[in-house]
Amino acid sequence: DIQMTQSPSSLSASVGDRVTITCRASQTISSYLNWYQQKPGKAPNLLIYAASSLQIGVPSRFSGSGFGTDFTLTISNLQPEDFATYYCQQSYNNPPHFGQGTRLEIK
Amino acid sequence: QVQLVQSGAEVKKPGASVKISCKASGYTFTYHYVHWVRQAPGQGPLWMGLIIPEDGRTTYAEEFRGRVTVTRDTSTSTVYMEVDSLTSEDTAVYYCARERPYGGKYFFDHWGQGTLVTVSS
């Protein structure tokens, strides 16, 4: 199985800040990396697919990059609605493991 | 619009089984694989398995193989997941998710609202 490791596990930031979350795969996954946002009591919501492609309807302050084993999700100009938990997920092969999550909290 | 609507919350005793449904609408049911993911309290999502609605073929995560069964009913565009021999460790929210393929790989573009399964004596 390909394991996904996110860092940090939690992060405090203020409205207007720029934050970066990293995700590392235990072996190369090319660009088959997806990012999801999850709010309490809700299902995950797709933000980024193929490492850097923005899902339709997602604000452009979200961006993704990376290839191989190391990936980043960047949120620029944080908005109040962005405080949530973020997960990466590989779709290179089955099982499509998720990272353990990064909880983004208001400072 | 695409919707995946799941059945309601369940409370089960250890050793029992639970069967959850996921009814799809707003798209051609047989065109997209459907996956099941569970999330225990305070944990990240965990992939359980998938079904190909067109022919009913399934793939399961190794840790659930033999204890989880996913089926579908094409006449009602509904996918079912049954989990047997429940323990307290199966207490979680269970989600169905639609696969959207790209370049031979995929992402989950639509999710059900989740079904809370509580296992307690």
Tab-separated table of C-alpha atoms in Angstrom:
chain	number	residue	atom	x	y	z
A	1	ASP	CA	0.000	0.000	0.000
A	2	ILE	CA	1.057	3.601	-0.614
A	3	GLN	CA	0.961	5.570	2.622
A	4	MET	CA	0.273	9.295	2.705
A	5	THR	CA	1.771	11.531	5.386
A	6	GLN	CA	0.606	15.103	5.902
A	7	SER	CA	2.246	17.889	7.831
A	8	PRO	CA	1.571	19.695	9.973
A	9	SER	CA	-1.277	17.845	11.703
A	10	SER	CA	-2.674	21.187	12.847
A	11	LEU	CA	-2.058	24.786	11.967
A	12	SER	CA	-3.209	28.134	13.372
A	13	ALA	CA	-3.537	31.114	11.077
A	14	SER	CA	-5.371	34.402	10.695
A	15	VAL	CA	-7.781	35.687	8.076
A	16	GLY	CA	-5.733	37.038	5.174
A	17	ASP	CA	-2.737	34.757	5.804
A	18	ARG	CA	-1.158	32.396	3.301
A	19	VAL	CA	-0.707	28.810	4.470
A	20	THR	CA	0.901	25.710	3.011
A	21	ILE	CA	0.118	22.078	3.816
A	22	THR	CA	2.405	19.302	2.667
A	23	CYS	CA	1.694	15.693	1.744
A	24	ARG	CA	4.296	13.011	1.145
A	25	ALA	CA	3.680	9.653	-0.511
A	26	SER	CA	5.626	6.547	0.545
A	27	GLN	CA	6.443	5.898	-3.132
A	28	THR	CA	6.110	7.826	-6.341
A	29	ILE	CA	2.557	8.534	-7.459
A	30	SER	CA	3.305	10.775	-10.445
A	31	SER	CA	0.695	13.574	-10.211
A	32	TYR	CA	-2.171	11.361	-9.005
A	33	LEU	CA	-2.840	13.353	-5.892
A	34	ASN	CA	-6.131	14.901	-4.803
A	35	TRP	CA	-6.936	17.392	-2.041
A	36	TYR	CA	-10.203	17.587	-0.103
A	37	GLN	CA	-11.612	20.001	2.466
A	38	GLN	CA	-13.871	18.717	5.218
A	39	LYS	CA	-15.985	20.730	7.637
A	40	PRO	CA	-17.474	19.234	10.819
A	41	GLY	CA	-20.422	16.964	10.147
A	42	LYS	CA	-19.986	17.160	6.367
A	43	ALA	CA	-18.549	14.929	3.684
A	44	PRO	CA	-15.155	15.782	2.195
A	45	ASN	CA	-15.277	18.222	-0.708
A	46	LEU	CA	-12.866	18.039	-3.642
A	47	LEU	CA	-10.587	21.064	-4.047
A	48	ILE	CA	-7.708	19.966	-6.277
A	49	TYR	CA	-7.167	16.918	-8.489
A	50	ALA	CA	-4.147	15.747	-10.469
A	51	ALA	CA	-1.956	17.626	-7.978
A	52	SER	CA	-2.643	21.078	-9.426
A	53	SER	CA	-6.010	21.178	-11.239
A	54	LEU	CA	-8.640	23.287	-9.520
A	55	GLN	CA	-12.048	21.653	-9.262
A	56	ILE	CA	-14.871	23.656	-10.826
A	57	GLY	CA	-16.345	26.132	-8.369
A	58	VAL	CA	-13.369	26.161	-6.003
A	59	PRO	CA	-11.937	29.649	-5.350
A	60	SER	CA	-8.641	30.483	-7.029
A	61	ARG	CA	-6.979	31.205	-3.666
A	62	PHE	CA	-6.546	27.414	-3.447
A	63	SER	CA	-3.635	25.972	-5.403
A	64	GLY	CA	-1.719	22.716	-5.506
A	65	SER	CA	1.677	21.634	-6.721
A	66	GLY	CA	4.059	18.715	-6.676
A	67	PHE	CA	5.022	15.531	-8.482
A	68	GLY	CA	6.357	12.157	-7.539
A	69	THR	CA	6.288	11.937	-3.753
A	70	ASP	CA	6.043	15.515	-2.451
A	71	PHE	CA	3.005	17.742	-2.794
A	72	THR	CA	1.698	21.004	-1.368
A	73	LEU	CA	-1.660	22.691	-0.964
A	74	THR	CA	-1.480	26.462	-0.625
A	75	ILE	CA	-4.310	28.710	0.475
A	76	SER	CA	-3.730	32.413	-0.133
A	77	ASN	CA	-5.644	35.187	1.587
A	78	LEU	CA	-7.381	32.897	4.075
A	79	GLN	CA	-11.095	33.461	4.452
A	80	PRO	CA	-13.242	32.562	7.485
A	81	GLU	CA	-14.870	29.690	5.571
A	82	ASP	CA	-11.463	28.075	4.925
A	83	PHE	CA	-10.993	26.975	8.530
A	84	ALA	CA	-11.521	23.238	8.206
A	85	THR	CA	-9.600	19.972	7.928
A	86	TYR	CA	-7.711	19.159	4.743
A	87	TYR	CA	-6.855	15.704	3.388
A	88	CYS	CA	-4.665	14.537	0.569
A	89	GLN	CA	-5.442	11.285	-1.244
A	90	GLN	CA	-3.510	9.280	-3.801
A	91	SER	CA	-5.286	7.678	-6.736
A	92	TYR	CA	-2.224	6.029	-8.287
A	93	ASN	CA	-3.405	2.605	-7.204
A	94	ASN	CA	-5.789	0.819	-4.848
A	95	PRO	CA	-6.209	1.230	-1.934
A	96	PRO	CA	-6.487	5.011	-2.507
A	97	HIS	CA	-5.265	6.012	0.938
A	98	PHE	CA	-5.887	9.427	2.457
A	99	GLY	CA	-3.491	11.371	4.626
A	100	GLN	CA	-4.287	11.721	8.313
A	101	GLY	CA	-5.447	15.301	7.837
A	102	THR	CA	-4.376	18.844	8.667
A	103	ARG	CA	-6.689	20.848	10.888
A	104	LEU	CA	-6.586	24.562	10.067
A	105	GLU	CA	-7.696	26.685	13.004
A	106	ILE	CA	-8.242	30.366	13.525
A	107	LYS	CA	-5.450	32.073	15.471
B	1	GLN	CA	-27.718	17.838	-10.392
B	2	VAL	CA	-25.718	14.850	-9.206
B	3	GLN	CA	-26.837	13.555	-5.835
B	4	LEU	CA	-25.931	10.588	-3.675
B	5	VAL	CA	-28.462	10.110	-0.881
B	6	GLN	CA	-27.652	7.625	1.859
B	7	SER	CA	-29.876	5.815	4.311
B	8	GLY	CA	-30.241	6.971	7.891
B	9	ALA	CA	-28.250	6.393	11.040
B	10	GLU	CA	-28.069	2.903	12.528
B	11	VAL	CA	-27.422	1.547	16.009
B	12	LYS	CA	-26.282	-2.071	16.145
B	13	LYS	CA	-25.099	-4.527	18.760
B	14	PRO	CA	-21.705	-6.207	18.491
B	15	GLY	CA	-21.838	-9.208	16.180
B	16	ALA	CA	-24.724	-7.849	14.142
B	17	SER	CA	-24.699	-6.735	10.502
B	18	VAL	CA	-25.647	-3.427	8.939
B	19	LYS	CA	-26.684	-2.612	5.379
B	20	ILE	CA	-26.429	0.953	4.128
B	21	SER	CA	-27.867	2.274	0.873
B	22	CYS	CA	-26.672	5.011	-1.468
B	23	LYS	CA	-29.160	6.185	-4.109
B	24	ALA	CA	-27.692	8.003	-7.085
B	25	SER	CA	-29.472	10.544	-9.258
B	26	GLY	CA	-28.664	13.234	-11.795
B	27	TYR	CA	-26.325	11.143	-13.941
B	28	THR	CA	-26.143	7.822	-15.766
B	29	PHE	CA	-25.671	5.337	-12.932
B	30	THR	CA	-23.638	2.801	-14.898
B	31	TYR	CA	-21.074	5.353	-16.095
B	32	HIS	CA	-19.305	5.923	-12.774
B	33	TYR	CA	-17.759	3.606	-10.198
B	34	VAL	CA	-19.013	4.072	-6.631
B	35	HIS	CA	-16.679	3.797	-3.653
B	36	TRP	CA	-17.259	3.418	0.065
B	37	VAL	CA	-15.172	5.299	2.604
B	38	ARG	CA	-15.544	5.307	6.348
B	39	GLN	CA	-14.401	7.804	8.940
B	40	ALA	CA	-14.103	6.904	12.599
B	41	PRO	CA	-14.466	9.712	15.149
B	42	GLY	CA	-11.485	12.060	14.943
B	43	GLN	CA	-9.818	10.015	12.196
B	44	GLY	CA	-9.113	10.491	8.513
B	45	PRO	CA	-11.151	8.802	5.798
B	46	LEU	CA	-10.452	5.105	5.157
B	47	TRP	CA	-11.218	3.485	1.827
B	48	MET	CA	-13.265	0.298	2.043
B	49	GLY	CA	-14.045	-0.766	-1.500
B	50	LEU	CA	-15.740	-0.023	-4.779
B	51	ILE	CA	-18.323	-1.373	-7.198
B	52	ILE	CA	-18.567	-1.049	-10.953
B	53	PRO	CA	-22.307	-0.441	-11.437
B	54	GLU	CA	-22.272	-1.603	-15.046
B	55	ASP	CA	-21.407	-5.208	-14.230
B	56	GLY	CA	-21.378	-5.432	-10.440
B	57	ARG	CA	-17.674	-6.242	-10.092
B	58	THR	CA	-16.213	-5.260	-6.749
B	59	THR	CA	-12.829	-4.581	-5.172
B	60	TYR	CA	-12.305	-4.452	-1.426
B	61	ALA	CA	-9.600	-3.196	0.868
B	62	GLU	CA	-7.739	-6.149	2.332
B	63	GLU	CA	-8.799	-5.362	5.892
B	64	PHE	CA	-12.483	-5.543	4.961
B	65	ARG	CA	-12.360	-8.460	2.560
B	66	GLY	CA	-14.729	-11.221	3.648
B	67	ARG	CA	-16.661	-8.961	6.014
B	68	VAL	CA	-17.963	-6.290	3.632
B	69	THR	CA	-20.217	-6.854	0.632
B	70	VAL	CA	-21.087	-4.153	-1.883
B	71	THR	CA	-23.943	-4.689	-4.332
B	72	ARG	CA	-26.019	-2.575	-6.661
B	73	ASP	CA	-29.504	-2.415	-8.124
B	74	THR	CA	-29.424	-0.791	-11.530
B	75	SER	CA	-33.233	-0.544	-11.670
B	76	THR	CA	-33.179	1.933	-8.773
B	77	SER	CA	-29.644	3.348	-9.246
B	78	THR	CA	-28.793	2.278	-5.719
B	79	VAL	CA	-25.606	0.875	-4.248
B	80	TYR	CA	-25.635	-1.107	-1.005
B	81	MET	CA	-22.876	-1.935	1.452
B	82	GLU	CA	-23.270	-4.592	4.107
B	83	VAL	CA	-20.816	-4.969	6.966
B	84	ASP	CA	-20.922	-8.186	9.005
B	85	SER	CA	-19.667	-9.116	12.469
B	86	LEU	CA	-19.710	-5.551	13.755
B	87	THR	CA	-17.497	-4.496	16.647
B	88	SER	CA	-17.170	-1.190	18.470
B	89	GLU	CA	-14.281	-0.371	16.132
B	90	ASP	CA	-16.779	-0.191	13.263
B	91	THR	CA	-18.451	2.830	14.859
B	92	ALA	CA	-17.969	5.471	12.185
B	93	VAL	CA	-19.585	7.596	9.517
B	94	TYR	CA	-19.799	5.703	6.250
B	95	TYR	CA	-19.779	7.596	2.949
B	96	CYS	CA	-20.423	6.587	-0.618
B	97	ALA	CA	-18.562	8.597	-3.238
B	98	ARG	CA	-18.745	8.813	-7.020
B	99	GLU	CA	-15.557	8.300	-8.968
B	100	ARG	CA	-14.716	10.721	-11.765
B	101	PRO	CA	-11.981	9.304	-13.973
B	102	TYR	CA	-9.157	11.313	-15.535
B	103	GLY	CA	-6.090	10.173	-17.396
B	104	GLY	CA	-6.565	6.607	-16.193
B	105	LYS	CA	-6.800	7.699	-12.562
B	106	TYR	CA	-9.628	9.298	-10.629
B	107	PHE	CA	-10.966	11.513	-7.895
B	108	PHE	CA	-14.175	11.602	-5.856
B	109	ASP	CA	-16.306	14.452	-7.151
B	110	HIS	CA	-19.581	13.763	-5.351
B	111	TRP	CA	-20.205	12.262	-1.939
B	112	GLY	CA	-23.218	11.050	-0.027
B	113	GLN	CA	-24.151	12.876	3.156
B	114	GLY	CA	-22.803	10.066	5.320
B	115	THR	CA	-24.434	7.412	7.492
B	116	LEU	CA	-23.491	7.153	11.157
B	117	VAL	CA	-23.240	3.579	12.358
B	118	THR	CA	-22.932	3.141	16.112
B	119	VAL	CA	-22.003	-0.264	17.494
B	120	SER	CA	-22.790	-0.588	21.161
B	121	SER	CA	-24.010	-3.231	23.544
